[in-house]
mmCIF file as gemmi writes it, N, C-alpha and C atoms, coordinates in Angstrom:
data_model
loop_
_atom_site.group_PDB
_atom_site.id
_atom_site.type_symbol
_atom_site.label_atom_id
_atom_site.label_alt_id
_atom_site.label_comp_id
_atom_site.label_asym_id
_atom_site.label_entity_id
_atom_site.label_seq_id
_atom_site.pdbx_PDB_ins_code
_atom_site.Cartn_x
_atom_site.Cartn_y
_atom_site.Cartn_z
_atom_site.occupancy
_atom_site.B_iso_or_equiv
_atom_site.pdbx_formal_charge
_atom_site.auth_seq_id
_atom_site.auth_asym_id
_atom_site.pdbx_PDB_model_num
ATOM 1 N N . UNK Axp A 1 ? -1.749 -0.699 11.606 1 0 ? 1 A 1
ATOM 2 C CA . UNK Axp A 1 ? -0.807 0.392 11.757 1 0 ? 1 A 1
ATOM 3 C C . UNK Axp A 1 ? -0.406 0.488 13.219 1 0 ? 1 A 1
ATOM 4 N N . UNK Axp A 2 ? 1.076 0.577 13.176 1 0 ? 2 A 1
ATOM 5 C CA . UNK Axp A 2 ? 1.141 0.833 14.753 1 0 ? 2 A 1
ATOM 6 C C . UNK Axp A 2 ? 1.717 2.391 15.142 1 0 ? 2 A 1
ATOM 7 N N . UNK Axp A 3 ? 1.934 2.114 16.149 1 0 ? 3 A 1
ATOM 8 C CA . UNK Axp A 3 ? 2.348 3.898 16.452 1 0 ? 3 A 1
ATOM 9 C C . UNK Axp A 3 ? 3.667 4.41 16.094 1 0 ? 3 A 1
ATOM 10 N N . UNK Axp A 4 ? 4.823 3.419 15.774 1 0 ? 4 A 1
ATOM 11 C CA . UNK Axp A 4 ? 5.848 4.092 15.135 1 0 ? 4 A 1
ATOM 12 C C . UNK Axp A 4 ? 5.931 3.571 13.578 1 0 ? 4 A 1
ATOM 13 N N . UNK Axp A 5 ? 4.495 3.655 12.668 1 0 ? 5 A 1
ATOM 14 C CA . UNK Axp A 5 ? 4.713 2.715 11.429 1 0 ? 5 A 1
ATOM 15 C C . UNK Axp A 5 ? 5.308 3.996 10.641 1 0 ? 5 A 1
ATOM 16 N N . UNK Axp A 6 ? 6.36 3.563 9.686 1 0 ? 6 A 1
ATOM 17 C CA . UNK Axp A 6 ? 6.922 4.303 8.544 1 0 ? 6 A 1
ATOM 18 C C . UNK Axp A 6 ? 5.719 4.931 7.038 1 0 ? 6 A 1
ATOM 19 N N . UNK Axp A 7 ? 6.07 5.872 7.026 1 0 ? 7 A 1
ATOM 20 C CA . UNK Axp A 7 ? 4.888 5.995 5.65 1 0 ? 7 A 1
ATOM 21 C C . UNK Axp A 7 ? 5.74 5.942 4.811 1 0 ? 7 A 1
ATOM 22 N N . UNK Axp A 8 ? 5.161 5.237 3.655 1 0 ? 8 A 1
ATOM 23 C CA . UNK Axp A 8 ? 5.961 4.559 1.95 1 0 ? 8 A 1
ATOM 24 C C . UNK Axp A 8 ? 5.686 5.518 0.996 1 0 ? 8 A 1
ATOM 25 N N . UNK Axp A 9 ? 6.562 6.72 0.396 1 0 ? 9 A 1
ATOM 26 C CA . UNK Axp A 9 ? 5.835 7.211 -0.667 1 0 ? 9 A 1
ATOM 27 C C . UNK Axp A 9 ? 5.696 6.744 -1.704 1 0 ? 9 A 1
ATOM 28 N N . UNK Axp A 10 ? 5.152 7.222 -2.59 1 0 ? 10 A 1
ATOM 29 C CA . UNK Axp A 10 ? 4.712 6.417 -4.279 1 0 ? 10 A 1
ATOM 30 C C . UNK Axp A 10 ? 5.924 5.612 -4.709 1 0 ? 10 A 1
ATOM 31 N N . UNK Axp A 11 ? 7.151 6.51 -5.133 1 0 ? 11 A 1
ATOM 32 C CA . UNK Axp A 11 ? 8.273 6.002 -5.443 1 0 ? 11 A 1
ATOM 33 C C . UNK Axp A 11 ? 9.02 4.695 -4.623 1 0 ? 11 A 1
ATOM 34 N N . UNK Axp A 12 ? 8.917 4.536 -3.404 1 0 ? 12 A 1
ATOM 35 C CA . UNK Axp A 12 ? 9.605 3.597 -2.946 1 0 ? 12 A 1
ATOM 36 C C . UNK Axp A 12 ? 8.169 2.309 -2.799 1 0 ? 12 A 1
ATOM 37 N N . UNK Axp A 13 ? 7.076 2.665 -2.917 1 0 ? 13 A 1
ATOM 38 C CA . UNK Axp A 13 ? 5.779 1.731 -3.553 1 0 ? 13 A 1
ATOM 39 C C . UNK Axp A 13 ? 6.222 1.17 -4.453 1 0 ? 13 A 1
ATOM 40 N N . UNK Axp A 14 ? 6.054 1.679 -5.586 1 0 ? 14 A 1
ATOM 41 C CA . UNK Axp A 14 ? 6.717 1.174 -7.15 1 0 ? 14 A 1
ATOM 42 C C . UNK Axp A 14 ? 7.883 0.502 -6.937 1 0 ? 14 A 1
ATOM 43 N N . UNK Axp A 15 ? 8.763 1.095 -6.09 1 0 ? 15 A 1
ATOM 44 C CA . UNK Axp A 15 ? 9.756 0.087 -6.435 1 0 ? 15 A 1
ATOM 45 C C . UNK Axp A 15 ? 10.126 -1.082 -5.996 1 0 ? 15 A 1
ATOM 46 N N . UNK Axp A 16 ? 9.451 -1.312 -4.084 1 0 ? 16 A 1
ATOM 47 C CA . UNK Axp A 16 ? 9.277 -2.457 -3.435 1 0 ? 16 A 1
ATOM 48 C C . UNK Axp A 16 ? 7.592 -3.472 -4.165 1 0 ? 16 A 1
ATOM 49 N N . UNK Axp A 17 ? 7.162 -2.942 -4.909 1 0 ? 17 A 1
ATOM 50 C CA . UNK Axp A 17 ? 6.082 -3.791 -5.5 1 0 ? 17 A 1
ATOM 51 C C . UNK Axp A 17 ? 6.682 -4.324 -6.987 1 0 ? 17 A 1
ATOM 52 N N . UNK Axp A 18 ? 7.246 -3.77 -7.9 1 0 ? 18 A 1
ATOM 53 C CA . UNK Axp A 18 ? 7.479 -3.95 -8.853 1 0 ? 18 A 1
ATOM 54 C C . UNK Axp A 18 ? 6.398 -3.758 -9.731 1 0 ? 18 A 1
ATOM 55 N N . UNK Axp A 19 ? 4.796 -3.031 -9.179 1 0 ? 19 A 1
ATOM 56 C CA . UNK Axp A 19 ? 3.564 -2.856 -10.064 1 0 ? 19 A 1
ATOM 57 C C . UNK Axp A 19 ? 3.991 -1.583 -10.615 1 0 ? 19 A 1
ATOM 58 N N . UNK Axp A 20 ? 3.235 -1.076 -11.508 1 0 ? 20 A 1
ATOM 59 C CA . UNK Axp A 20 ? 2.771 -0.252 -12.153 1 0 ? 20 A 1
ATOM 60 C C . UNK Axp A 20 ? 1.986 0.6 -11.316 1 0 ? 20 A 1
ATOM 61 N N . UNK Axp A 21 ? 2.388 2.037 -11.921 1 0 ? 21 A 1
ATOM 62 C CA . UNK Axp A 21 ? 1.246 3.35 -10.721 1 0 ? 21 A 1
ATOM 63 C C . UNK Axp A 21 ? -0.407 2.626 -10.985 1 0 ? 21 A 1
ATOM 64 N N . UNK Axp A 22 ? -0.64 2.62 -12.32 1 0 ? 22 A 1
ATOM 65 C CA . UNK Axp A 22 ? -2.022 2.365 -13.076 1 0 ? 22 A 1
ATOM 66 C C . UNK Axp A 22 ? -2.409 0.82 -12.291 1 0 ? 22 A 1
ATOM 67 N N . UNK Axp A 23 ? -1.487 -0.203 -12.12 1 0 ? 23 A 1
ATOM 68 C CA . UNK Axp A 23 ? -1.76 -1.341 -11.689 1 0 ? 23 A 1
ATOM 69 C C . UNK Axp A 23 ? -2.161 -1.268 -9.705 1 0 ? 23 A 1
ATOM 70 N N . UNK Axp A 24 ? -1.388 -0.487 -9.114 1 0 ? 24 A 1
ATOM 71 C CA . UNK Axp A 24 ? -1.499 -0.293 -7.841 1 0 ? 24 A 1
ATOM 72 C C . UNK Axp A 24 ? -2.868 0.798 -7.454 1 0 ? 24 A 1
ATOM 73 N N . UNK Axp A 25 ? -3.359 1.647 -8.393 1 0 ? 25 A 1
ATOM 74 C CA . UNK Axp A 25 ? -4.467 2.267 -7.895 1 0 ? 25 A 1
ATOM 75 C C . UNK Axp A 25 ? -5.908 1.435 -8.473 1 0 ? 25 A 1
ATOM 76 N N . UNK Axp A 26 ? -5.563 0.398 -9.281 1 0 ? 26 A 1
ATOM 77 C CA . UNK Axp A 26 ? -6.93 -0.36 -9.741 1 0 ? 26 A 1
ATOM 78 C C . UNK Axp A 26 ? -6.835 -1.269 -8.654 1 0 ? 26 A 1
ATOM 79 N N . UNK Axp A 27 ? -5.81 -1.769 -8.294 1 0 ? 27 A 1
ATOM 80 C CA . UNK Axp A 27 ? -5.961 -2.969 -7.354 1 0 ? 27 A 1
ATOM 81 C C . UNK Axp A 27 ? -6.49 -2.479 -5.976 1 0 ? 27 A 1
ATOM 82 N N . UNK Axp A 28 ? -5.786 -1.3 -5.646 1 0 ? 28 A 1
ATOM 83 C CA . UNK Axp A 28 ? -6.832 -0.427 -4.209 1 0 ? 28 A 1
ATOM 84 C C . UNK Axp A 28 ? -7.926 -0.221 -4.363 1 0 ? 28 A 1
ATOM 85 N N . UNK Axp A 29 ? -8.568 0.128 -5.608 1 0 ? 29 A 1
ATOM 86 C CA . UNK Axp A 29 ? -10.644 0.177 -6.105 1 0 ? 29 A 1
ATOM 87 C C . UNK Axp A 29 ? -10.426 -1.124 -5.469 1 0 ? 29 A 1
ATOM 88 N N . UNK Axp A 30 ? -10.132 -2.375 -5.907 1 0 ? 30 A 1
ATOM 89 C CA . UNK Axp A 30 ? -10.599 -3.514 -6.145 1 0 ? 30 A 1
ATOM 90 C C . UNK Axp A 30 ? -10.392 -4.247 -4.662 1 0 ? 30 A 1
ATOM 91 N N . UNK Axp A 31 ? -9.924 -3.921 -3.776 1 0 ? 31 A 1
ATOM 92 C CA . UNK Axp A 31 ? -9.382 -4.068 -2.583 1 0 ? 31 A 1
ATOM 93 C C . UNK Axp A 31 ? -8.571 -5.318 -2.195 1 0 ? 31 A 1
ATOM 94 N N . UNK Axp A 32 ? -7.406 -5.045 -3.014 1 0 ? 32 A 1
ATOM 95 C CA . UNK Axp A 32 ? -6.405 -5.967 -3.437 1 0 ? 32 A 1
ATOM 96 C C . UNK Axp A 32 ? -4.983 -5.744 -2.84 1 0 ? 32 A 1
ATOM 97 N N . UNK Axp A 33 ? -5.148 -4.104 -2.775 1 0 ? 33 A 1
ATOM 98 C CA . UNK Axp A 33 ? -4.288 -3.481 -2.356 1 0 ? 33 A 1
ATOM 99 C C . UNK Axp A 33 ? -3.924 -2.207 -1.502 1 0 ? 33 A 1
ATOM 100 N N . UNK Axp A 34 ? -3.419 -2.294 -0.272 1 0 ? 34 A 1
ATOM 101 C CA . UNK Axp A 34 ? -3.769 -1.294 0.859 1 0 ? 34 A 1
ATOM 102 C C . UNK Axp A 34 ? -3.928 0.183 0.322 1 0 ? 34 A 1
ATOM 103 N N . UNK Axp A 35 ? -4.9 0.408 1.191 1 0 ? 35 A 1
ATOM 104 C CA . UNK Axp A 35 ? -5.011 1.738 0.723 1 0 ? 35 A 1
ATOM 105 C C . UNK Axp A 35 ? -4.268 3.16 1.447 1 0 ? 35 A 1
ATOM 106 N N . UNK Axp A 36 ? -4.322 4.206 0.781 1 0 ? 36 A 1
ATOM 107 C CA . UNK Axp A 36 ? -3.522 5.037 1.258 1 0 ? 36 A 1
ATOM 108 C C . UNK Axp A 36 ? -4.262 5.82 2.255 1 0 ? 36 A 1
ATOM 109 N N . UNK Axp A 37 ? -2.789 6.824 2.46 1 0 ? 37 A 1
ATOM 110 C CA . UNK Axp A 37 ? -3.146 7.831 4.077 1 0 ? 37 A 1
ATOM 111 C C . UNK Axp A 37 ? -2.875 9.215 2.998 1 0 ? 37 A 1
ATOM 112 N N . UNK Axp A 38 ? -3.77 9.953 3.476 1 0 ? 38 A 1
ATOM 113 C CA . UNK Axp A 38 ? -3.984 11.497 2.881 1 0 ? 38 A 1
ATOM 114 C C . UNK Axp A 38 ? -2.244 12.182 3.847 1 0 ? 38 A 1
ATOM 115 N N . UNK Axp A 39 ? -1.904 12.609 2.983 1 0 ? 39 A 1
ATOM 116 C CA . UNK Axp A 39 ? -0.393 13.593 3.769 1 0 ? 39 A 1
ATOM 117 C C . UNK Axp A 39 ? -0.477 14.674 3.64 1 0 ? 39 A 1
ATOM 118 N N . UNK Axp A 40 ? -1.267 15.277 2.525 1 0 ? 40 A 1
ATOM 119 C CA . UNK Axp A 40 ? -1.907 16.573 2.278 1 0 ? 40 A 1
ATOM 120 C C . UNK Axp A 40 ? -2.624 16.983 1.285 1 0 ? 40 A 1
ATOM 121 N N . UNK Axp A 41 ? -2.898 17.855 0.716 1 0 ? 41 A 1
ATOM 122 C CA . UNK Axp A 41 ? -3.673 18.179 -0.199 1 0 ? 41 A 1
ATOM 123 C C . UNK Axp A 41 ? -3.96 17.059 -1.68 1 0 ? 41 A 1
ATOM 124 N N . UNK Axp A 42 ? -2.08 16.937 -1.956 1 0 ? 42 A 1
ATOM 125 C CA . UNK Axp A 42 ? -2.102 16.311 -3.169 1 0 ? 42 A 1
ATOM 126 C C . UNK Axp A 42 ? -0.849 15.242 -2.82 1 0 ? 42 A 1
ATOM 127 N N . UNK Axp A 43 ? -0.749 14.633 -1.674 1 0 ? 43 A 1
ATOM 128 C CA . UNK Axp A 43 ? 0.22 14.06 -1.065 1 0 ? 43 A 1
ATOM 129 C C . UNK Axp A 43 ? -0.699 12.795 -0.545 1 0 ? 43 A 1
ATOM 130 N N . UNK Axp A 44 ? 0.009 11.36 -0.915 1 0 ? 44 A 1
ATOM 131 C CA . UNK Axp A 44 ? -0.731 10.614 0.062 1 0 ? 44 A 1
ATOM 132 C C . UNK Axp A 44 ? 0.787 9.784 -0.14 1 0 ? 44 A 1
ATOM 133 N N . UNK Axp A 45 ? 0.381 8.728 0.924 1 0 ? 45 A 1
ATOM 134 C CA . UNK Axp A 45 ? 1.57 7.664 1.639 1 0 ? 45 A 1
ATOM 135 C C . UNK Axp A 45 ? 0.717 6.393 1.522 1 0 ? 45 A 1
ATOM 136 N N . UNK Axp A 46 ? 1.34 5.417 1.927 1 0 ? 46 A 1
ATOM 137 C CA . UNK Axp A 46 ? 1.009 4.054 2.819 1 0 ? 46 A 1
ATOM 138 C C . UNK Axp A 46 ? 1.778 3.143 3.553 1 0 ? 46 A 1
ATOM 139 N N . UNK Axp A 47 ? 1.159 3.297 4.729 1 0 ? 47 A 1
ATOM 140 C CA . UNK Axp A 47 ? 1.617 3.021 5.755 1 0 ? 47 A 1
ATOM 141 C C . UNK Axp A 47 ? 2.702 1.487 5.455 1 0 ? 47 A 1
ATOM 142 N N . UNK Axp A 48 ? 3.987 1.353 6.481 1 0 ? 48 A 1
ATOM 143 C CA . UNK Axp A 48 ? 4.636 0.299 5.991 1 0 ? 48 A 1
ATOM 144 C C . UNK Axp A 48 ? 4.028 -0.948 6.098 1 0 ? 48 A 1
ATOM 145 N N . UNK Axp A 49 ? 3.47 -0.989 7.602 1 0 ? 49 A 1
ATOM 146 C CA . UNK Axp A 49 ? 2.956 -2.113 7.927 1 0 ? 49 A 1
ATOM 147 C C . UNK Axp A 49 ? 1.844 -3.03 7.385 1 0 ? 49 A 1
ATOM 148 N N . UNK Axp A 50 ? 1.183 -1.941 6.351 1 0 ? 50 A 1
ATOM 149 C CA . UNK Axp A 50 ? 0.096 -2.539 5.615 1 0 ? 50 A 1
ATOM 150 C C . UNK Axp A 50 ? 0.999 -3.319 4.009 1 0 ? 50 A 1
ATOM 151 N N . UNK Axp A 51 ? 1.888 -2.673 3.643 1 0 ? 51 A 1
ATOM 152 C CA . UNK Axp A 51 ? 2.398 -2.413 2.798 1 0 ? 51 A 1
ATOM 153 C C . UNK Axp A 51 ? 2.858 -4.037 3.077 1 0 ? 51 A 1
ATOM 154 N N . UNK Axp A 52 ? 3.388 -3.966 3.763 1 0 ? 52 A 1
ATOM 155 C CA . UNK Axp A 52 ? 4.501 -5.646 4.34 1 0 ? 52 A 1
ATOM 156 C C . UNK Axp A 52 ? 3.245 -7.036 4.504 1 0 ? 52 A 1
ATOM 157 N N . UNK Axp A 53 ? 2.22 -5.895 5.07 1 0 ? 53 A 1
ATOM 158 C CA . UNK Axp A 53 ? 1.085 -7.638 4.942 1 0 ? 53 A 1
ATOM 159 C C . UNK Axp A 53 ? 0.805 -7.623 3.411 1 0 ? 53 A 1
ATOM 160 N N . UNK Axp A 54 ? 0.961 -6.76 2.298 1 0 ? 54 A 1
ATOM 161 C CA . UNK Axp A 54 ? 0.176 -7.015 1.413 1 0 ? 54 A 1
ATOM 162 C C . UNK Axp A 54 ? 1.064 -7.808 0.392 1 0 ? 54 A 1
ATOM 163 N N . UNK Axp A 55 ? 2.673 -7.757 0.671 1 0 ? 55 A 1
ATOM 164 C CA . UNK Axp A 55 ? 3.872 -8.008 0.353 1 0 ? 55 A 1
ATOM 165 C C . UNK Axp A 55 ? 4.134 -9.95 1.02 1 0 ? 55 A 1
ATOM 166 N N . UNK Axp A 56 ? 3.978 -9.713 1.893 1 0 ? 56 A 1
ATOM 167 C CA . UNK Axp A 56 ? 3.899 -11.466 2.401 1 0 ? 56 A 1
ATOM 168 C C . UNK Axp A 56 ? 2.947 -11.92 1.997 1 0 ? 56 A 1
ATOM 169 N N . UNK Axp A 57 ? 1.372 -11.795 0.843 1 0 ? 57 A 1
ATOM 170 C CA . UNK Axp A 57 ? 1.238 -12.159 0.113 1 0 ? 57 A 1
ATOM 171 C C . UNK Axp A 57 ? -0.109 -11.535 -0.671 1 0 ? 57 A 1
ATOM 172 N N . UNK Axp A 58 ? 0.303 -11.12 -1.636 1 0 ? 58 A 1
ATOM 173 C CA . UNK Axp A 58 ? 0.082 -9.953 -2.692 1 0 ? 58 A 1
ATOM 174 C C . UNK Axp A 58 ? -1.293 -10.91 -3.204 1 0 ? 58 A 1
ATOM 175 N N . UNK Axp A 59 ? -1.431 -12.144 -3.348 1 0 ? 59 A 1
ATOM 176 C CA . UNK Axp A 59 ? -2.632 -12.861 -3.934 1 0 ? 59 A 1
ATOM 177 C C . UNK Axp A 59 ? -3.945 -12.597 -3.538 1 0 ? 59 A 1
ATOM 178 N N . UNK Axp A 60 ? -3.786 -13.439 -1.798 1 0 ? 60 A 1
ATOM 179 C CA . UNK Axp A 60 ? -4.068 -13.568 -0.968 1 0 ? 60 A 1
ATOM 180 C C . UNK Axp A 60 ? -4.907 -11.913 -0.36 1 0 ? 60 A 1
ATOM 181 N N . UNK Axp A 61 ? -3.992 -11.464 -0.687 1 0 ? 61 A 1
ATOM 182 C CA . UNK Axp A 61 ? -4.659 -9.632 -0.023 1 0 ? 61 A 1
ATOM 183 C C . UNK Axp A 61 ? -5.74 -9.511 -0.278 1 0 ? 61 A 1
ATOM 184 N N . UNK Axp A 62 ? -6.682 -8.806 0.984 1 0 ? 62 A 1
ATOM 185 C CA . UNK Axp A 62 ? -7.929 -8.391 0.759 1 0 ? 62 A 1
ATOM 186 C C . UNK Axp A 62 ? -8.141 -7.546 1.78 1 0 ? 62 A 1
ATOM 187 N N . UNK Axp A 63 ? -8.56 -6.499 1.739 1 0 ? 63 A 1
ATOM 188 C CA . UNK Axp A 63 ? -8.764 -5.533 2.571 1 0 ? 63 A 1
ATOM 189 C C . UNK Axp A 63 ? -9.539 -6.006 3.629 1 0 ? 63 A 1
ATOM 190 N N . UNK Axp A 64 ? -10.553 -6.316 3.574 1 0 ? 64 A 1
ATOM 191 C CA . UNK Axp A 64 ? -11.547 -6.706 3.927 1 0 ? 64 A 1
ATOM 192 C C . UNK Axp A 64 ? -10.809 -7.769 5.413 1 0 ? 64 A 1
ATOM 193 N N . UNK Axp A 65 ? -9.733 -8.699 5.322 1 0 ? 65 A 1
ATOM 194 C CA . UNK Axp A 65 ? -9.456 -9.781 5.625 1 0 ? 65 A 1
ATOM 195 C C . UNK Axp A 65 ? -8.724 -8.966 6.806 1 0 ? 65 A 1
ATOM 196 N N . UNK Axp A 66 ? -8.343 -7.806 6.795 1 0 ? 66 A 1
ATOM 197 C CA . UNK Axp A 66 ? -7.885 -6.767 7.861 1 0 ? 66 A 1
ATOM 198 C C . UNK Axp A 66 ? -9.116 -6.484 9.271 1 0 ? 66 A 1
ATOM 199 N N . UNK Axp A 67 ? -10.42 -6.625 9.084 1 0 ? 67 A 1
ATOM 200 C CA . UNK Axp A 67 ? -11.185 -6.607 9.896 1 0 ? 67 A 1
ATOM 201 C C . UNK Axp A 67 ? -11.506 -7.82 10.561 1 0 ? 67 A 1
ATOM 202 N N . UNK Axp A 68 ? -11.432 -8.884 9.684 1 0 ? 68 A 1
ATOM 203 C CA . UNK Axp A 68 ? -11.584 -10.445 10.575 1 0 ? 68 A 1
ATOM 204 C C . UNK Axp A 68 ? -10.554 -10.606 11.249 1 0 ? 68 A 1
């Protein structure tokens, strides 16, 4: 994340992924797929920049692969 990164809400998620809500929150358990930022109570985002590494390649993604 950098300091001017865009936050993605659900809707524009779904629609730059082409997944499913049900498919995008199993794949974040599974750490497949970036996880989100709390926006408020019942509000969350994700960040663009994570969003774009997980997008240049969706296979390949692993959360984990963010710390190495």
């Amino acid at each position: 994340m950098n300091q001017h990164d865009r936050i993605l809400r659900l809707r524009e998620v779904l629609d730059r992924s082409g997944l499913s809500q049900p498919t995008i929150y199993r794949r974040m358990k599974l750490g497949t797929f970036p996880p989100t930022v709390a926006l408020g109570v019942n509000s969350v985002g994700w960040y663009e920049s994570e969003f774009e590494i997980w997008f240049a390649d969706p296979l390949g993604y692993r959360v984990a692969d963010k710390a190495a």
